[in-house]
CSV table of C-alpha atoms and ligand atoms in Angstrom, one decimal:
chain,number,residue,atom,x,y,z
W,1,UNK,CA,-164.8,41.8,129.3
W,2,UNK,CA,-161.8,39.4,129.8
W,3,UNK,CA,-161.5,37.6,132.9
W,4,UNK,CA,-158.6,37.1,134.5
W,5,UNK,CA,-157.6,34.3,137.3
W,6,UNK,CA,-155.0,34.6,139.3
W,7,UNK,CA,-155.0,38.8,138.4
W,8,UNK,CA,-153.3,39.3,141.7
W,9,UNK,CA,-150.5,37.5,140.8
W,10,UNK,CA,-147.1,38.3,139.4
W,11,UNK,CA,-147.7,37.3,135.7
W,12,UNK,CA,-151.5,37.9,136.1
W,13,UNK,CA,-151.2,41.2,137.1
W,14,UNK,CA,-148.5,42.5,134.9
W,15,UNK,CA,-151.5,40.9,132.2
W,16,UNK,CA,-153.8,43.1,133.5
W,17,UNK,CA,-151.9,46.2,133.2
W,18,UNK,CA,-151.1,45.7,129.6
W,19,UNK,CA,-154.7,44.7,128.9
W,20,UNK,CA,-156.3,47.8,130.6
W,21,UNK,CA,-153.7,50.0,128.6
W,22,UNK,CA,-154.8,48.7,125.7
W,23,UNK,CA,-158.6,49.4,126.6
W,24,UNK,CA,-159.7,45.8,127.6
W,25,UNK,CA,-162.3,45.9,130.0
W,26,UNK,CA,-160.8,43.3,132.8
W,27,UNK,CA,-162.2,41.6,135.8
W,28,UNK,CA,-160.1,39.5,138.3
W,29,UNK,CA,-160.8,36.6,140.6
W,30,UNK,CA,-158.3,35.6,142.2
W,31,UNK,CA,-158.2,34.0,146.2
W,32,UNK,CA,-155.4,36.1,147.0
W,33,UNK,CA,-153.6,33.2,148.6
W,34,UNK,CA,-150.5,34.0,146.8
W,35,UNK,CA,-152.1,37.3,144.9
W,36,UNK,CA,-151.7,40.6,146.5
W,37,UNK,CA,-154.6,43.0,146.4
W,38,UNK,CA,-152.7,45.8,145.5
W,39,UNK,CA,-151.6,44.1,142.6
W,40,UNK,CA,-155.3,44.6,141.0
W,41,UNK,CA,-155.1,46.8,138.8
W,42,UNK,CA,-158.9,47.1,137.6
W,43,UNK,CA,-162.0,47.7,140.3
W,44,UNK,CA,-163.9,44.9,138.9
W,45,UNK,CA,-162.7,42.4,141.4
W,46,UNK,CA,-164.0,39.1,142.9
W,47,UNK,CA,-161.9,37.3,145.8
W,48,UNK,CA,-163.0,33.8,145.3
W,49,UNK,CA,-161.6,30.1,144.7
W,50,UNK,CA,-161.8,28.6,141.5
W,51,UNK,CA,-163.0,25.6,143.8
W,52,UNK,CA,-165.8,27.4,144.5
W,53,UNK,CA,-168.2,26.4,141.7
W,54,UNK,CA,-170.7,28.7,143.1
W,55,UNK,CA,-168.7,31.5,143.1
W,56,UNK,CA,-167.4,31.2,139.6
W,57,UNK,CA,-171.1,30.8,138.4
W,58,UNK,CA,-172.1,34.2,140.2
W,59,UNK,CA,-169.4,35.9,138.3
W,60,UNK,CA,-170.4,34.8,134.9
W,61,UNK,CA,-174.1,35.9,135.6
W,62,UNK,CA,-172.6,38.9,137.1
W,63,UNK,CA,-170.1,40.2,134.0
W,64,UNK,CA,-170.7,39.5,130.3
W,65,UNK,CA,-167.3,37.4,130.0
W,66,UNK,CA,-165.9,37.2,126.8
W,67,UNK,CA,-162.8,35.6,127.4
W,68,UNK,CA,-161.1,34.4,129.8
W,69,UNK,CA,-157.0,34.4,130.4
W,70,UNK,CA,-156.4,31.7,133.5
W,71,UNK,CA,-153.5,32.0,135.7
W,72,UNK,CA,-154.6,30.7,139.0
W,73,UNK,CA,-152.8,27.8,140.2
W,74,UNK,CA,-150.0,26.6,142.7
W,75,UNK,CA,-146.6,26.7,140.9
W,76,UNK,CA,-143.6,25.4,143.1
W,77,UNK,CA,-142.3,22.2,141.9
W,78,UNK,CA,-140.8,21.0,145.5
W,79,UNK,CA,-144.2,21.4,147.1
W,80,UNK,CA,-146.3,19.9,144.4
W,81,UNK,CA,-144.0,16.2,144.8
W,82,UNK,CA,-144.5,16.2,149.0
W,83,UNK,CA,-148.4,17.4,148.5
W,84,UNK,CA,-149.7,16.0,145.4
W,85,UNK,CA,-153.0,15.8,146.1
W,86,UNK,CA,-152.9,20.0,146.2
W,87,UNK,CA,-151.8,20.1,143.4
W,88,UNK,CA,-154.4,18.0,141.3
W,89,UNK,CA,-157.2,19.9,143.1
W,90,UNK,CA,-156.2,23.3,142.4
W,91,UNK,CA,-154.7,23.6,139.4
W,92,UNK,CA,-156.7,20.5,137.3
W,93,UNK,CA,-160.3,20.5,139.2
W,94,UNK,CA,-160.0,24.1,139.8
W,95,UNK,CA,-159.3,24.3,135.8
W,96,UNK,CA,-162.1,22.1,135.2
W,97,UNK,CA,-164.5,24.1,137.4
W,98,UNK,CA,-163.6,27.0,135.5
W,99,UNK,CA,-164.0,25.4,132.1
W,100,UNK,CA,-167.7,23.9,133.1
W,101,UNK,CA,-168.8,27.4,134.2
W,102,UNK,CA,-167.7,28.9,130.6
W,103,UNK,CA,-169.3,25.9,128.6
W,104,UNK,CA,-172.1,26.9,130.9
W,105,UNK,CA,-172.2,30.8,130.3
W,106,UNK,CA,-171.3,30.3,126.4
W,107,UNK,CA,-167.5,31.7,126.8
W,108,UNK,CA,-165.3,29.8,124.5
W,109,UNK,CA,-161.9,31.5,124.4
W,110,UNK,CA,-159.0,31.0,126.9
W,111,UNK,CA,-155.4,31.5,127.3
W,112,UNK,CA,-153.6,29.1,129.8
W,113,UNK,CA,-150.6,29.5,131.4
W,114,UNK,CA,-148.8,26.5,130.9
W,115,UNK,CA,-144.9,25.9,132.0
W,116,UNK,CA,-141.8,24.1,130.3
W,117,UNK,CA,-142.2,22.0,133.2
W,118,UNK,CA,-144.4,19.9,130.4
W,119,UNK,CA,-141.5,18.6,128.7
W,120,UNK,CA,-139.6,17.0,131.9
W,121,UNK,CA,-135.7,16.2,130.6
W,122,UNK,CA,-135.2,17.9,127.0
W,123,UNK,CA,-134.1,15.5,124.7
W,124,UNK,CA,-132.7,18.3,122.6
W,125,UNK,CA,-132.2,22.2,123.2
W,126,UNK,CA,-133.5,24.0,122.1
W,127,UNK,CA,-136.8,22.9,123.1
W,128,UNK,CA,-139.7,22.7,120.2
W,129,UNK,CA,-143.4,22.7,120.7
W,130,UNK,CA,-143.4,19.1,119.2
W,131,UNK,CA,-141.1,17.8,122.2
W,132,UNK,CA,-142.8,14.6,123.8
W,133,UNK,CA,-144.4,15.3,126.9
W,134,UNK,CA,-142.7,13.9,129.9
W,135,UNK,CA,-143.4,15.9,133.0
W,136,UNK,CA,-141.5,14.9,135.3
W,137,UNK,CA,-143.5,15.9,138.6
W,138,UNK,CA,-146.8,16.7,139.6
W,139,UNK,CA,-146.8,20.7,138.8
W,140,UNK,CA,-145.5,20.0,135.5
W,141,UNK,CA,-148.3,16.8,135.1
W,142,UNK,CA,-151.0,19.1,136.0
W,143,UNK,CA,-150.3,21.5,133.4
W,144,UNK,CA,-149.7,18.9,130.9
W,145,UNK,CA,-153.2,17.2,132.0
W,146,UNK,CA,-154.8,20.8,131.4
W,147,UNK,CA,-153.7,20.9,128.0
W,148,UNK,CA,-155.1,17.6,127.4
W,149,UNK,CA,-158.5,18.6,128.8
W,150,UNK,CA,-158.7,21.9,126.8
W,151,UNK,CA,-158.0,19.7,123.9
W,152,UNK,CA,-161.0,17.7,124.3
W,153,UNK,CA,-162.9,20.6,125.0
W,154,UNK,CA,-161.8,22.1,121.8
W,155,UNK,CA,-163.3,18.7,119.9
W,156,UNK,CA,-166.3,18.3,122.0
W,157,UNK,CA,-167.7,22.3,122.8
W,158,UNK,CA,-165.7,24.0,120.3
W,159,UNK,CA,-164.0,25.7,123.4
W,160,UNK,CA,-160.9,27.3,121.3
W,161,UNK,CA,-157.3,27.9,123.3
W,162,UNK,CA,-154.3,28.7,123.4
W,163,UNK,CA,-151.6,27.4,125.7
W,164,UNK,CA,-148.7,29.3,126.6
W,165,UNK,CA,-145.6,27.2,127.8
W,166,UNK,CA,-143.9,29.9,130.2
W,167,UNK,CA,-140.3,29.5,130.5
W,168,UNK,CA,-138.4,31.8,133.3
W,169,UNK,CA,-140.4,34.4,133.8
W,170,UNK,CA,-138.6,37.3,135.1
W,171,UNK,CA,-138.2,41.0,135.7
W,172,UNK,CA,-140.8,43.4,136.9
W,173,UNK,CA,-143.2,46.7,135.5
W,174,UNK,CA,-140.5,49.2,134.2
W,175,UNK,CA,-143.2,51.9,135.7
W,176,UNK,CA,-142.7,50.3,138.9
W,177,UNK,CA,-145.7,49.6,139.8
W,178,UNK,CA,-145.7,45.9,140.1
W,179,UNK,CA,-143.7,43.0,140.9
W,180,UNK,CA,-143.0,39.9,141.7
W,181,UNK,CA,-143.4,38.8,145.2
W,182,UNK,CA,-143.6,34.9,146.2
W,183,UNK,CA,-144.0,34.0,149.8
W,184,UNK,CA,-141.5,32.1,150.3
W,185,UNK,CA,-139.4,33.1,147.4
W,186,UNK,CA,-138.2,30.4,145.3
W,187,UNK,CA,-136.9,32.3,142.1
W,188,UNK,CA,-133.3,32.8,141.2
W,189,UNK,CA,-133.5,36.6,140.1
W,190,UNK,CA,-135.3,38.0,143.5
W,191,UNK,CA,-132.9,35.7,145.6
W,192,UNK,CA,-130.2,36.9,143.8
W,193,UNK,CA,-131.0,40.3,144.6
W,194,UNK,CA,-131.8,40.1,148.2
W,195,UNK,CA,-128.7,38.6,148.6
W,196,UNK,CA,-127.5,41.7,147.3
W,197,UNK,CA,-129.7,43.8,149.1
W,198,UNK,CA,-128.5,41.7,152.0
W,199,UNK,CA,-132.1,40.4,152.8
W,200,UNK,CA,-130.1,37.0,152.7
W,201,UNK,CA,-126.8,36.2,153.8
W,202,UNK,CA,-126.2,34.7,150.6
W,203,UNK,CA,-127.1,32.9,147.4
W,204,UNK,CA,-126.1,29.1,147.5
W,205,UNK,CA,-126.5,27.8,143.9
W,206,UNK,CA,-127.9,24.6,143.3
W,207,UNK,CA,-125.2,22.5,141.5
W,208,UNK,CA,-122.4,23.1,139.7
W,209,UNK,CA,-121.2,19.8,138.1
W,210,UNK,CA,-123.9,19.9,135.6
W,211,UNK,CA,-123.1,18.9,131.9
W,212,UNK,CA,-122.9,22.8,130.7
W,213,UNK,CA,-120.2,25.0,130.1
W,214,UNK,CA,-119.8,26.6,133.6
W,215,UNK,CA,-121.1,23.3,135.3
W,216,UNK,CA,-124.3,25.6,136.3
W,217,UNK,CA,-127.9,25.1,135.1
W,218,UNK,CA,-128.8,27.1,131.7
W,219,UNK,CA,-132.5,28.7,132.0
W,220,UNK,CA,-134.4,30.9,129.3
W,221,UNK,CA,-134.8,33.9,131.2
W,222,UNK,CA,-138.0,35.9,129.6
W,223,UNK,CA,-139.2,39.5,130.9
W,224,UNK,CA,-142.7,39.0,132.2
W,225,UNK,CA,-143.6,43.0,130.2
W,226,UNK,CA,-142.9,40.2,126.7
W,227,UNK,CA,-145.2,37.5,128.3
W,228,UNK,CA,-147.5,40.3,128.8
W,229,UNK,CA,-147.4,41.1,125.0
W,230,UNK,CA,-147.6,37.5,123.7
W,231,UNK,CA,-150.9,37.1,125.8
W,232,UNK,CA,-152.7,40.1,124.1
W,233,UNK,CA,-151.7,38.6,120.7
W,234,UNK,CA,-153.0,35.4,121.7
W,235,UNK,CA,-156.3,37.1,122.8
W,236,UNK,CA,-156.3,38.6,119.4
W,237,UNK,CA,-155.7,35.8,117.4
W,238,UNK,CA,-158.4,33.6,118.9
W,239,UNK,CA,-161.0,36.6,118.7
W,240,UNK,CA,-159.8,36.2,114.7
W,241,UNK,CA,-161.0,32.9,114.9
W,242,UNK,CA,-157.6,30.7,114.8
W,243,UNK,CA,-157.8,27.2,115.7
W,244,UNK,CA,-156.3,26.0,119.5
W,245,UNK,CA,-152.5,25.9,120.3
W,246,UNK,CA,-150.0,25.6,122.3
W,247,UNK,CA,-146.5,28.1,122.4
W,248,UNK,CA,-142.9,28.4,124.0
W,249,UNK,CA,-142.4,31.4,125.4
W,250,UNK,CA,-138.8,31.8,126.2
W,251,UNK,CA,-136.2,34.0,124.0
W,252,UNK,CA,-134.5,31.2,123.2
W,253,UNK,CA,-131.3,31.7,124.9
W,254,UNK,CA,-130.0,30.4,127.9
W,255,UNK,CA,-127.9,31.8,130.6
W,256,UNK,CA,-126.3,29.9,133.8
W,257,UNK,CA,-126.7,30.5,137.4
W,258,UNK,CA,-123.5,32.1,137.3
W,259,UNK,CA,-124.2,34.5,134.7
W,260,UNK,CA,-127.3,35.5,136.1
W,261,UNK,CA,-125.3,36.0,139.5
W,262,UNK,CA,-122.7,37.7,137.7
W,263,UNK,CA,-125.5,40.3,135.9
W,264,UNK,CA,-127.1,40.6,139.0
W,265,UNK,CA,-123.4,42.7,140.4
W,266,UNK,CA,-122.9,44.2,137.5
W,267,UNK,CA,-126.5,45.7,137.9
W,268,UNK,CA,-126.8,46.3,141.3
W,269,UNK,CA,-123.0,47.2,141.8
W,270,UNK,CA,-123.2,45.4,145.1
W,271,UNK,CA,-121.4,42.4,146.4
W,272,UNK,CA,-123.3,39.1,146.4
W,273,UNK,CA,-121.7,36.3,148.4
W,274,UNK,CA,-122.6,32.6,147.0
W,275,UNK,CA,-121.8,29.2,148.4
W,276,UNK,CA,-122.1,25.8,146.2
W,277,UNK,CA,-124.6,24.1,147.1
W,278,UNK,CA,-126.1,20.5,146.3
W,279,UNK,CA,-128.3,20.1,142.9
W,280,UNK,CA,-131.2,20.7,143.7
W,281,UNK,CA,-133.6,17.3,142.8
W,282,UNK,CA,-135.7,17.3,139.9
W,283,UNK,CA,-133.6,20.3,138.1
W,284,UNK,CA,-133.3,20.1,134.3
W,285,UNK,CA,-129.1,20.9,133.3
W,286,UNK,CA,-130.9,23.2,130.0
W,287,UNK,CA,-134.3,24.5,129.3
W,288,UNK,CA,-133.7,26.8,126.4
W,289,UNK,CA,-137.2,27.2,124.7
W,290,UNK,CA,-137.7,27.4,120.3
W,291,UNK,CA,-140.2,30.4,120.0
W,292,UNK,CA,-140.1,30.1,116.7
W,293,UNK,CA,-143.2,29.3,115.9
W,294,UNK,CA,-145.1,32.4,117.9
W,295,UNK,CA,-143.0,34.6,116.5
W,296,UNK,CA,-144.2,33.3,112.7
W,297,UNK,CA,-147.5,33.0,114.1
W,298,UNK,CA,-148.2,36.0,115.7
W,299,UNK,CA,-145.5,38.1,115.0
W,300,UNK,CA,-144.8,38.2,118.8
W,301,UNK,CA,-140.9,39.1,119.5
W,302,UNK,CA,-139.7,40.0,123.1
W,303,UNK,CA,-138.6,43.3,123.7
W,304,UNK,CA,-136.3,42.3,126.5
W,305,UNK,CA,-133.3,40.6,124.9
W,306,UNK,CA,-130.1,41.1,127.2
W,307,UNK,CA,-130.8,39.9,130.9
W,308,UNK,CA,-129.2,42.9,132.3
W,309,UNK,CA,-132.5,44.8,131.2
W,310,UNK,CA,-134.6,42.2,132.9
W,311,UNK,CA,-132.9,42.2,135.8
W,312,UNK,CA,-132.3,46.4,135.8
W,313,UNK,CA,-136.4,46.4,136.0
W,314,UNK,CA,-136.5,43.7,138.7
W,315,UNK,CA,-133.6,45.9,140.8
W,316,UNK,CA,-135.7,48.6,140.3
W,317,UNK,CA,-138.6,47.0,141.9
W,318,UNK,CA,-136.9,45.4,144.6
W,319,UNK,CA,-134.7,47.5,145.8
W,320,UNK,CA,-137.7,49.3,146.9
W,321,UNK,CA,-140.0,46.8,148.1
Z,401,UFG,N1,-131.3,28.3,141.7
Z,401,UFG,C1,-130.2,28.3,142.5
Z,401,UFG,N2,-130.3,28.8,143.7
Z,401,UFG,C2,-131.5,29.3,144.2
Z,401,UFG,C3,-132.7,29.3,143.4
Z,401,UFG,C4,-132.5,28.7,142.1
Z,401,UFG,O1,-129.1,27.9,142.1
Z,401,UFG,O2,-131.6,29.7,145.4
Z,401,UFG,C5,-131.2,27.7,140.3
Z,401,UFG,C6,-132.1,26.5,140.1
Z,401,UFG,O3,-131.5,25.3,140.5
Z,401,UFG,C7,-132.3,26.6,138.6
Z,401,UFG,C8,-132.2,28.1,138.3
Z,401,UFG,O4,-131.6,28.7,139.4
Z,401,UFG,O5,-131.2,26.0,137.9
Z,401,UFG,C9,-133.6,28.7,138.1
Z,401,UFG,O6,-134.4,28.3,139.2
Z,401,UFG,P1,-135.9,28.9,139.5
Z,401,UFG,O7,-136.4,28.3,140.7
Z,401,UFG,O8,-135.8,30.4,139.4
Z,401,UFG,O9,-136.7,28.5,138.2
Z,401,UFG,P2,-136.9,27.0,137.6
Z,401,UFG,O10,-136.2,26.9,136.3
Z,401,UFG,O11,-136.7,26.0,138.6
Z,401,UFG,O12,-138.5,27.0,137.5
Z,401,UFG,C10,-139.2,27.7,136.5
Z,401,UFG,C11,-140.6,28.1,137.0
Z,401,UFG,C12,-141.4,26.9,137.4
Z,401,UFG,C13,-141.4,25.9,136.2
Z,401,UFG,C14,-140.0,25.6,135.7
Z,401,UFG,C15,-140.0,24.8,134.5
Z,401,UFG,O13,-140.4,28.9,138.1
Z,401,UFG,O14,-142.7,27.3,137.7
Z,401,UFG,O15,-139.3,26.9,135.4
Z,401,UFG,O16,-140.8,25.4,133.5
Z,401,UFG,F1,-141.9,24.7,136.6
């Protein structure tokens, strides 16, 4: 049985579908504060805080946990520099909660979702695993400091794991089934297309006197169905026995603001009215992720290569939400 935090959520859940496809047996526990329960896929399902120790203990006892795949934890960047402390509690002691119940219960496999957001400014594009770590707020720290700790746990318990270093994730289920669905939203591709579905009066990009060739920030835009994918692999490998990690997970191509605008109208065949805005503080101009080395790993390779197919799935999705 895997178990699955943060199964409610838009990654998590699009995890759980793939794993229950391909026979997993899959429990979620999740505190629904950004999950939705309709998102949860499996019946085996526990609404409870990973700060919660005692909660996490009953659902060890309760399921015979094999592995666990961990994507709880607060993600937007603004809210993690005005609230810090938030952010350390949920996403690092919440982590370590989690880790002391599986040394506790014997479970020594995980898969974390880790961000680009450990890397802070490239220093070069595109962006290799051996990049220094430089995080350059306390999201991306938090992450970082998770790695760290799993790494220790690796020497100490023999806890093996791998890290996953999200880029953009992006797009929806093609079935249609799930989707992505931040409150508030914060992501370019589902602003984009509420503008378009004229949810919002417009789209105001963030900056457009950056250093890149349409003065627009370039992001690695990566279909969350290939995420999916690249976490089952993982799963695999470490069941084989392979030693921890940590991987990009980004196509390796970047697109700009504008194009992603410019997809967006050529997908939805709506207007989308934009305004220029301000940058937005803490932005990166490029974060362009090197997958080379999952792909010669683990043979992963995305299935979702043009962002019109990404954002055709997140239309789809949307447009009916
Ligand atoms: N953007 C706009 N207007 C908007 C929203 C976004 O111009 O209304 C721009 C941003 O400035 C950025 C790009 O669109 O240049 C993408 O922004 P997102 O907020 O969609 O994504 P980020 O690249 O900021 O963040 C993502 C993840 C974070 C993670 C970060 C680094 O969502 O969790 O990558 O890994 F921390």
């Amino acid at each position: 049985m895997i178990l699955v935090s943060g199964g409610a959520g838009y990654v998590g859940s699009h995890c759980v579908k793939q794993l229950l496809q391909r026979g997993y047996e899959v429990m979620v526990f999740d505190n629904l504060s950004e999950g939705r329960r309709e998102a949860v896929l499996t019946e085996r399902f526990v609404q409870a805080d990973l700060l919660d120790r005692e909660a996490l203990n009953r659902a060890f006892a309760e399921y015979s946990i094999d592995a666990v795949m961990h994507f709880a934890g607060l993600i937007k960047v603004g809210e993690s520099v005005d609230d810090p402390q938030v952010y350390y509690q949920n996403n690092v002691v919440g982590t370590l909660n989690l880790l002391q119940t599986m040394h506790k219960h014997g479970v020594d496999r995980m898969i974390f979702s880790s961000s680009a957001a450990v890397y802070g400014d490239p220093a070069v594009i595109p962006i290799p695993e051996s990049h220094p770590k430089r995080p350059k707020n306390p999201y991306g720290k938090t992450k970082w400091m998770v790695e760290q700790l799993l790494e220790d746990y690796a020497h100490a318990y023999g806890l093996r794991s791998i890290s996953l270093r999200y880029f953009n994730a992006a797009g929806c289920d093609p079935a249609g089934e799930l989707g992505e669905n931040h409150h508030p939203e914060t992501h370019l591709i589902p602003i984009v297309l509420d503008a378009a579905l004229g949810r919002r009066e417009c789209i105001t990009i963030f900056g457009t006197d950056y250093d890149t060739p349409d003065g627009t920030c370039l992001r690695d835009y990566i279909h969350v169905n290939d995420l999916a994918e690249a976490h089952i692999l993982t799963l695999e490998a470490l069941k084989k026995g392979c030693a921890s990690s940590a991987y990009n997970l980004g196509i390796g191509r970047g697109y700009s603001v504008r194009e992603v605008i410019d997809v967006c109208r050529q997908v939805t065949g709506r207007e989308i009215p934009l305004e220029e805005g301000k940058r937005r503080p803490g932005d990166p101009p490029q974060l362009i992720a090197d997958p080379t080395c999952i792909q010669k790993d683990l043979g992963w390779q995305p299935r979702f290569t043009e962002l019109d197919e990404i954002v055709s799935t997140a239309w789809e999705w949307r447009s009916k939400a």
